[in-house]
Short mmCIF file of C-alpha atoms and ligand atoms in Angstrom, two decimals:
data_model
loop_
_atom_site.label_atom_id
_atom_site.label_comp_id
_atom_site.label_asym_id
_atom_site.label_seq_id
_atom_site.Cartn_x
_atom_site.Cartn_y
_atom_site.Cartn_z
CA MET A 196 14.92 -5.16 -29.04
CA LYS A 197 14.16 -5.41 -25.16
CA ILE A 198 10.94 -4.70 -23.35
CA ASN A 199 11.59 -1.22 -22.19
CA ILE A 200 8.29 0.56 -19.91
CA LEU A 201 8.04 3.59 -18.40
CA ALA A 202 5.45 3.21 -15.85
CA ILE A 203 3.88 6.18 -13.61
CA GLU A 204 2.04 6.01 -10.23
CA SER A 205 -0.01 8.85 -8.95
CA SER A 206 -3.06 7.41 -7.18
CA CYS A 207 -2.60 9.49 -3.82
CA ASP A 208 0.37 11.68 -2.54
CA GLU A 209 3.32 9.87 -4.23
CA THR A 210 4.34 11.11 -7.55
CA SER A 211 6.56 8.58 -9.19
CA ALA A 212 8.22 6.69 -12.43
CA SER A 213 10.18 3.68 -13.03
CA VAL A 214 11.73 2.46 -15.80
CA ILE A 215 11.92 -1.61 -16.39
CA SER A 216 13.70 -3.10 -18.94
CA ASP A 217 12.90 -6.98 -19.55
CA GLY A 218 11.38 -7.60 -16.22
CA LYS A 219 14.26 -5.53 -14.56
CA ILE A 220 13.58 -2.55 -12.56
CA LEU A 221 16.25 0.19 -13.54
CA ASN A 222 14.90 2.66 -10.97
CA ASN A 223 12.31 3.87 -8.93
CA ILE A 224 12.13 7.62 -8.62
CA VAL A 225 9.32 9.02 -5.91
CA ALA A 226 8.37 12.65 -4.87
CA THR A 227 6.65 12.50 -1.56
CA GLN A 228 4.04 15.50 -0.91
CA SER A 229 4.55 17.34 2.06
CA VAL A 230 1.80 19.75 1.84
CA HIS A 231 -0.80 17.33 3.49
CA GLU A 232 1.10 17.10 6.84
CA LYS A 233 -0.49 20.11 8.51
CA TYR A 234 -4.08 18.70 7.70
CA GLY A 235 -3.94 15.71 9.14
CA GLY A 236 -5.20 13.51 5.90
CA VAL A 237 -4.38 13.82 2.00
CA VAL A 238 -6.32 17.05 0.46
CA PRO A 239 -7.24 15.81 -2.87
CA GLU A 240 -6.95 19.24 -4.40
CA LEU A 241 -3.71 19.84 -3.53
CA ALA A 242 -2.79 16.10 -4.32
CA SER A 243 -3.65 16.75 -7.95
CA ARG A 244 -1.43 19.89 -8.09
CA ALA A 245 1.13 18.78 -6.33
CA HIS A 246 1.39 15.75 -9.15
CA GLN A 247 1.25 18.41 -11.85
CA GLN A 248 4.26 20.16 -10.47
CA HIS A 249 6.19 16.86 -9.84
CA LEU A 250 5.21 14.61 -12.60
CA VAL A 251 7.67 16.04 -15.61
CA PRO A 252 10.52 16.16 -13.44
CA VAL A 253 10.11 12.84 -12.02
CA ILE A 254 9.88 11.18 -15.41
CA LYS A 255 12.70 13.03 -16.50
CA GLU A 256 14.82 11.88 -13.87
CA ALA A 257 13.52 8.15 -14.40
CA ILE A 258 14.33 8.30 -17.95
CA LEU A 259 17.69 10.00 -17.92
CA SER A 260 18.99 7.87 -15.22
CA SER A 261 17.75 4.41 -16.83
CA GLY A 262 20.13 5.32 -19.65
CA VAL A 263 17.24 4.23 -22.08
CA PRO A 264 16.52 6.64 -24.68
CA LYS A 265 12.55 7.69 -25.38
CA SER A 266 12.84 6.42 -28.76
CA GLU A 267 13.46 3.04 -27.34
CA LEU A 268 10.35 2.62 -24.92
CA SER A 269 8.09 0.04 -25.75
CA ALA A 270 5.13 1.11 -24.21
CA VAL A 271 4.10 3.70 -21.30
CA ALA A 272 1.98 2.13 -18.22
CA PHE A 273 0.13 4.18 -15.50
CA THR A 274 -1.97 3.51 -12.55
CA LYS A 275 -5.72 3.53 -13.81
CA GLY A 276 -7.34 3.47 -10.06
CA PRO A 277 -8.34 2.77 -7.27
CA GLY A 278 -7.03 6.30 -6.25
CA LEU A 279 -8.16 9.83 -6.13
CA MET A 280 -9.64 11.10 -9.11
CA GLY A 281 -8.01 14.03 -9.49
CA SER A 282 -4.53 12.67 -8.84
CA LEU A 283 -5.42 9.67 -11.25
CA LEU A 284 -6.15 12.13 -14.07
CA VAL A 285 -2.90 13.75 -14.26
CA GLY A 286 -0.70 10.43 -14.36
CA VAL A 287 -3.47 8.85 -17.03
CA SER A 288 -3.06 12.33 -19.11
CA PHE A 289 0.61 12.51 -19.08
CA ALA A 290 0.77 8.78 -20.19
CA LYS A 291 -1.71 9.04 -22.94
CA SER A 292 -0.24 11.90 -24.52
CA PHE A 293 3.62 10.45 -23.89
CA ALA A 294 2.79 7.52 -25.43
CA TYR A 295 0.97 8.79 -28.41
CA ALA A 296 3.95 11.43 -29.30
CA LEU A 297 6.20 8.15 -29.06
CA GLY A 298 3.86 5.83 -31.09
CA VAL A 299 3.82 3.43 -28.50
CA PRO A 300 0.88 1.56 -26.61
CA ILE A 301 -0.04 2.34 -22.89
CA ILE A 302 -0.56 -0.17 -20.31
CA ASP A 303 -3.30 0.62 -17.43
CA VAL A 304 -2.34 -0.98 -14.03
CA ASN A 305 -4.62 -1.65 -11.18
CA HIS A 306 -2.97 -0.06 -8.00
CA MET A 307 -3.91 -2.96 -5.71
CA GLN A 308 -2.73 -5.66 -8.01
CA ALA A 309 0.52 -4.00 -8.42
CA HIS A 310 1.19 -3.56 -4.89
CA ILE A 311 1.27 -7.46 -4.61
CA LEU A 312 3.15 -7.56 -8.07
CA ALA A 313 5.93 -6.01 -5.77
CA HIS A 314 7.08 -9.22 -4.69
CA PHE A 315 8.01 -10.16 -8.07
CA ILE A 316 10.46 -7.04 -8.11
CA GLU A 317 13.48 -9.01 -6.28
CA ASP A 318 14.30 -12.66 -4.67
CA PRO A 319 12.82 -14.25 -2.99
CA LYS A 320 9.74 -14.72 -5.06
CA PRO A 321 6.47 -16.29 -3.75
CA SER A 322 5.32 -19.16 -5.81
CA PHE A 323 1.79 -19.44 -6.73
CA PRO A 324 -0.74 -20.02 -5.24
CA PHE A 325 -0.11 -17.59 -2.34
CA ILE A 326 -2.26 -15.35 0.12
CA CYS A 327 -1.50 -11.98 0.09
CA LEU A 328 -2.56 -9.39 2.90
CA THR A 329 -2.65 -5.85 1.24
CA VAL A 330 -2.74 -3.04 3.83
CA SER A 331 -2.73 0.11 2.89
CA GLY A 332 -4.32 3.83 3.66
CA GLY A 333 -7.06 2.91 1.36
CA HIS A 334 -7.36 -0.62 1.69
CA THR A 335 -7.40 -3.98 3.65
CA GLN A 336 -7.62 -7.13 1.44
CA LEU A 337 -6.89 -10.80 1.75
CA VAL A 338 -6.29 -11.96 -1.78
CA LEU A 339 -5.41 -15.14 -3.25
CA VAL A 340 -2.68 -14.97 -5.77
CA LYS A 341 -3.30 -17.82 -8.69
CA ASP A 342 -0.86 -15.96 -10.95
CA TYR A 343 0.87 -12.71 -11.91
CA LEU A 344 -2.28 -11.39 -13.39
CA GLU A 345 -4.94 -13.59 -11.61
CA MET A 346 -5.99 -12.44 -8.49
CA GLU A 347 -9.37 -13.11 -6.08
CA ILE A 348 -10.37 -10.86 -3.05
CA ILE A 349 -11.01 -13.75 -0.31
CA GLY A 350 -11.69 -10.89 2.63
CA GLU A 351 -11.32 -7.19 2.81
CA THR A 352 -12.52 -4.36 5.17
CA MET A 353 -16.26 -3.35 5.58
CA ASP A 354 -15.41 0.28 6.54
CA ASP A 355 -12.18 1.81 7.23
CA ALA A 356 -8.84 0.58 5.72
CA VAL A 357 -5.93 -0.53 8.76
CA GLY A 358 -3.72 2.18 7.27
CA GLU A 359 -6.58 4.75 7.94
CA ALA A 360 -6.91 3.16 11.25
CA PHE A 361 -3.56 4.28 12.17
CA ASP A 362 -3.47 7.64 10.64
CA LYS A 363 -6.62 8.66 12.29
CA THR A 364 -5.26 7.41 16.05
CA ALA A 365 -2.22 9.63 15.18
CA LYS A 366 -4.36 12.24 14.34
CA LEU A 367 -6.45 11.52 17.65
CA LEU A 368 -2.73 11.84 19.11
CA GLY A 369 -1.90 15.14 17.93
CA LEU A 370 0.73 13.83 15.38
CA PRO A 371 1.03 15.02 11.79
CA TYR A 372 0.13 12.96 8.65
CA PRO A 373 0.79 9.91 7.83
CA GLY A 374 0.63 8.90 11.41
CA GLY A 375 1.30 5.28 10.80
CA PRO A 376 5.04 5.45 10.86
CA LEU A 377 5.19 7.89 14.08
CA ILE A 378 2.66 5.16 15.50
CA ASP A 379 4.95 2.38 15.02
CA LYS A 380 8.14 4.38 16.10
CA PHE A 381 6.90 5.19 19.34
CA ALA A 382 4.94 1.71 19.77
CA LYS A 383 8.54 0.44 19.82
CA GLN A 384 9.40 2.36 23.26
CA GLY A 385 6.13 1.09 24.71
CA ASN A 386 4.06 -1.76 26.52
CA PRO A 387 1.26 -3.14 24.34
CA LYS A 388 -0.60 -4.56 27.66
CA VAL A 389 -1.28 -1.49 29.37
CA PHE A 390 -4.31 -0.45 27.77
CA GLY A 391 -6.94 -2.46 26.19
CA PHE A 392 -8.82 -1.99 23.00
CA PRO A 393 -11.82 -3.94 21.67
CA ILE A 394 -10.84 -6.47 18.79
CA SER A 395 -13.92 -6.43 16.05
CA ASP A 396 -14.57 -9.92 14.80
CA MET A 397 -16.42 -9.66 11.16
CA SER A 398 -17.64 -12.63 9.88
CA GLY A 399 -15.50 -15.12 7.59
CA LEU A 400 -12.51 -13.14 6.49
CA ASN A 401 -13.91 -9.75 6.35
CA PHE A 402 -12.17 -6.95 8.66
CA SER A 403 -13.85 -3.61 10.39
CA PHE A 404 -11.34 -0.97 11.81
CA SER A 405 -13.63 1.66 12.30
CA GLY A 406 -14.92 0.82 15.86
CA ILE A 407 -11.21 1.16 17.18
CA LYS A 408 -11.30 4.72 15.83
CA THR A 409 -14.40 5.58 18.13
CA ALA A 410 -12.74 3.37 21.09
CA VAL A 411 -9.39 5.63 20.86
CA LEU A 412 -11.73 8.52 20.52
CA TYR A 413 -13.71 8.18 23.90
CA PHE A 414 -10.63 6.68 25.71
CA LEU A 415 -8.83 9.70 25.12
CA ARG A 416 -11.73 12.49 25.57
CA ASP A 417 -12.43 10.21 29.00
CA ASN A 418 -8.63 10.15 30.50
CA ILE A 419 -7.61 13.38 29.62
CA LYS A 420 -10.82 14.87 31.56
CA GLU A 421 -9.01 13.59 34.59
CA ASN A 422 -5.66 14.19 33.22
CA PRO A 423 -4.80 16.89 30.67
CA GLY A 424 -1.27 15.74 30.68
CA PHE A 425 -2.29 11.99 29.89
CA ILE A 426 -1.37 11.80 25.86
CA GLU A 427 2.14 13.22 26.87
CA GLN A 428 2.83 11.06 29.38
CA ASN A 429 1.72 7.86 28.22
CA LEU A 430 2.27 8.35 24.23
CA ASN A 431 4.47 5.30 23.94
CA ASP A 432 2.08 2.71 25.65
CA ILE A 433 -0.80 3.90 24.05
CA CYS A 434 0.87 3.87 20.57
CA ALA A 435 2.01 0.34 21.33
CA SER A 436 -1.35 -0.98 22.38
CA VAL A 437 -3.28 0.32 19.41
CA GLN A 438 -0.86 -1.06 17.10
CA PHE A 439 -0.91 -4.55 18.96
CA THR A 440 -4.87 -4.36 18.60
CA LEU A 441 -4.71 -3.51 14.92
CA ILE A 442 -1.78 -6.26 14.30
CA SER A 443 -4.12 -8.68 16.34
CA MET A 444 -7.17 -8.09 14.03
CA LEU A 445 -4.84 -8.64 10.73
CA THR A 446 -3.09 -12.22 11.78
CA GLN A 447 -6.43 -13.15 13.21
CA LYS A 448 -7.60 -13.23 9.54
CA LEU A 449 -4.45 -14.10 8.11
CA LYS A 450 -4.09 -17.41 10.00
CA LYS A 451 -7.87 -18.26 9.24
CA ALA A 452 -7.38 -17.86 5.50
CA ALA A 453 -4.18 -19.92 5.59
CA LYS A 454 -5.72 -22.55 7.42
CA GLU A 455 -9.08 -22.81 5.17
CA TYR A 456 -6.92 -22.62 1.77
CA LYS A 457 -4.24 -24.50 3.07
CA ILE A 458 -1.73 -22.43 1.73
CA LYS A 459 1.99 -21.81 3.56
CA GLU A 460 3.13 -18.96 1.12
CA ILE A 461 2.13 -15.99 2.67
CA ALA A 462 2.64 -12.03 1.63
CA ILE A 463 2.05 -8.89 2.69
CA ALA A 464 2.09 -5.50 0.85
CA GLY A 465 1.00 -1.78 0.95
CA GLY A 466 2.29 0.58 3.11
CA VAL A 467 1.33 -0.83 6.41
CA SER A 468 3.74 -3.94 5.80
CA ALA A 469 6.39 -1.32 6.48
CA ASN A 470 5.04 -1.73 10.01
CA SER A 471 7.87 -3.40 12.05
CA GLY A 472 5.02 -4.79 14.56
CA LEU A 473 3.52 -6.67 11.66
CA ARG A 474 6.64 -7.77 10.55
CA THR A 475 8.20 -8.94 13.52
CA GLU A 476 4.41 -10.63 14.27
CA LEU A 477 4.66 -12.07 10.74
CA HIS A 478 8.13 -13.82 11.84
CA ASP A 479 7.03 -15.26 14.64
CA LEU A 480 3.61 -17.00 12.90
CA ALA A 481 6.09 -18.04 9.83
CA GLU A 482 7.96 -19.82 12.68
CA LYS A 483 4.86 -21.59 14.80
CA PHE A 484 2.78 -22.85 11.24
CA GLY A 485 5.88 -23.49 8.80
CA TRP A 486 4.85 -20.61 6.59
CA ASN A 487 7.13 -19.12 4.07
CA ILE A 488 6.85 -15.18 4.67
CA PHE A 489 7.20 -12.60 1.80
CA ILE A 490 7.86 -9.17 3.06
CA PRO A 491 8.66 -6.20 0.45
CA LYS A 492 11.66 -3.96 0.88
CA PHE A 493 10.67 -0.52 2.66
CA GLU A 494 10.72 1.16 -0.48
CA TYR A 495 8.36 -1.18 -2.34
CA CYS A 496 5.58 -1.31 0.54
CA THR A 497 4.65 2.48 0.16
CA ASP A 498 3.15 3.56 -3.27
CA ASN A 499 6.02 3.32 -5.91
CA ALA A 500 6.22 3.04 -9.52
CA ALA A 501 8.58 -0.13 -9.42
CA MET A 502 5.53 -2.00 -8.57
CA ILE A 503 3.45 -0.30 -11.51
CA ALA A 504 6.08 -1.49 -14.04
CA MET A 505 6.55 -4.71 -12.84
CA ALA A 506 2.64 -5.32 -13.36
CA ALA A 507 2.87 -3.57 -16.71
CA HIS A 508 5.61 -6.08 -17.60
CA TYR A 509 3.47 -9.05 -17.11
CA LYS A 510 0.50 -7.52 -19.12
CA TYR A 511 3.01 -6.27 -21.92
CA LEU A 512 4.07 -10.03 -22.12
CA LYS A 513 0.15 -10.94 -22.60
CA GLY A 514 -0.37 -8.22 -25.34
CA GLU A 515 -2.96 -6.70 -22.57
CA PHE A 516 -3.09 -2.71 -23.87
CA CYS A 517 -5.87 -0.12 -23.69
CA GLY A 518 -7.07 2.57 -25.73
CA LEU A 519 -6.34 6.06 -25.78
CA ASP A 520 -10.46 6.15 -24.64
CA VAL A 521 -9.11 4.99 -21.22
CA VAL A 522 -10.74 6.84 -18.00
CA PRO A 523 -9.45 6.51 -14.32
CA GLU A 524 -11.52 4.72 -12.22
CA ALA A 525 -11.27 5.86 -8.34
CA ARG A 526 -13.16 2.72 -7.21
CA LEU A 527 -11.57 0.31 -9.63
CA LYS A 528 -11.81 -3.63 -8.69
CA PHE A 529 -9.61 -6.39 -9.69
O1 LIG B 1427 0.01 2.03 0.20
P1 LIG B 1427 0.32 3.48 0.56
O2 LIG B 1427 1.38 4.00 0.28
O3 LIG B 1427 -0.69 4.44 -0.12
C1 LIG B 1427 -2.39 4.17 -0.28
O4 LIG B 1427 -1.98 3.20 -1.22
O5 LIG B 1427 -2.63 4.05 0.39
O6 LIG B 1427 0.15 3.16 2.26
C2 LIG B 1427 -0.13 4.65 2.94
C3 LIG B 1427 -0.59 4.12 4.30
C4 LIG B 1427 -0.88 5.13 5.60
O7 LIG B 1427 -1.97 5.10 5.90
C5 LIG B 1427 0.25 5.05 6.37
O8 LIG B 1427 0.04 5.81 7.73
C6 LIG B 1427 0.94 3.59 6.33
O9 LIG B 1427 0.75 3.22 4.91
N1 LIG B 1427 2.08 3.10 6.99
C7 LIG B 1427 1.97 2.70 7.85
C8 LIG B 1427 3.84 2.45 8.09
N2 LIG B 1427 4.24 3.11 7.27
C9 LIG B 1427 3.29 3.65 6.24
N3 LIG B 1427 1.50 2.11 9.08
C10 LIG B 1427 1.98 1.69 10.26
N4 LIG B 1427 3.04 1.33 10.51
C11 LIG B 1427 4.13 1.94 9.28
N5 LIG B 1427 5.38 1.88 9.68
ZN1 LIG B 1428 -0.59 1.91 -2.24
#
């Protein structure tokens, strides 16, 4: 019989379900929560409630469209963490009861590992060892990937995540949440050299993104005082300049990691890897340093259950299941 796994993702503000059969993703159903837009960030309590509303229809659609009957599911997988506790609880609780009713095992998946394993959904796939720059709304990590489930964090942010820096800048500019895609859009029409922002340099391979948020805040406050129409008149150039600074901070450490570990297989993962400026810069670096680069498809960059399913497949092959007493962990590490 085939290994068929239903996977559920509910760590933040995306409710998603996917069915994987013998390592092949059959679908990836995602319901995005628009309820947070007007608040400038994810409101945890609203996210959990929206997950409760979306979860059953999303799972139903995933199972029906996969053509795999419930009775042929081999396991149910879910995101154990890291993420928002209330949101995680919705997915974990459903996975437990569904698996118990079907009499199949459950598989707990680390969300950050799953972002990296999204690279194994489609060809071309990186070969081990490779370095992955994982950039999302909650994390910024440089990871040395030695095998499917063997990963080591070699650098990470000491404060804000880079996605947070994008979102907080967008909020200061009066743009709705999530601001990253909008900054990306306006940056395309702007000049990145018009405004200068400080590039923080942490020791080793670590990052810091809280300084730029404060720098943007004071920069806007001072300029608006002199010209109330400053943001409207310069939106594209402000976005391009901030984006350029954030990307420089990321690639500076990525280059350092590649050199230190003598690795030329380089991947990016997580929501911010959808950024077109980062993608272009990575292509340039690949040419310059002879890197083999791996950039996931847009739908596998932001939160999705296909990546959870992929991770679950490898855990199933190793017999790594968990008990029904498993609990979510908001700050789960590798
Ligand atoms: O991985 P993800 O979907 O969720 C987390 O696990 O956090 O990442 C969401 C983050 C948000 O901060 C969002 O603004 C950012 O990814 N993002 C982008 C782009 N698309 C999504 N940031 C910059 N440029 C983009 N095109
Ligand atoms: Zn994520």
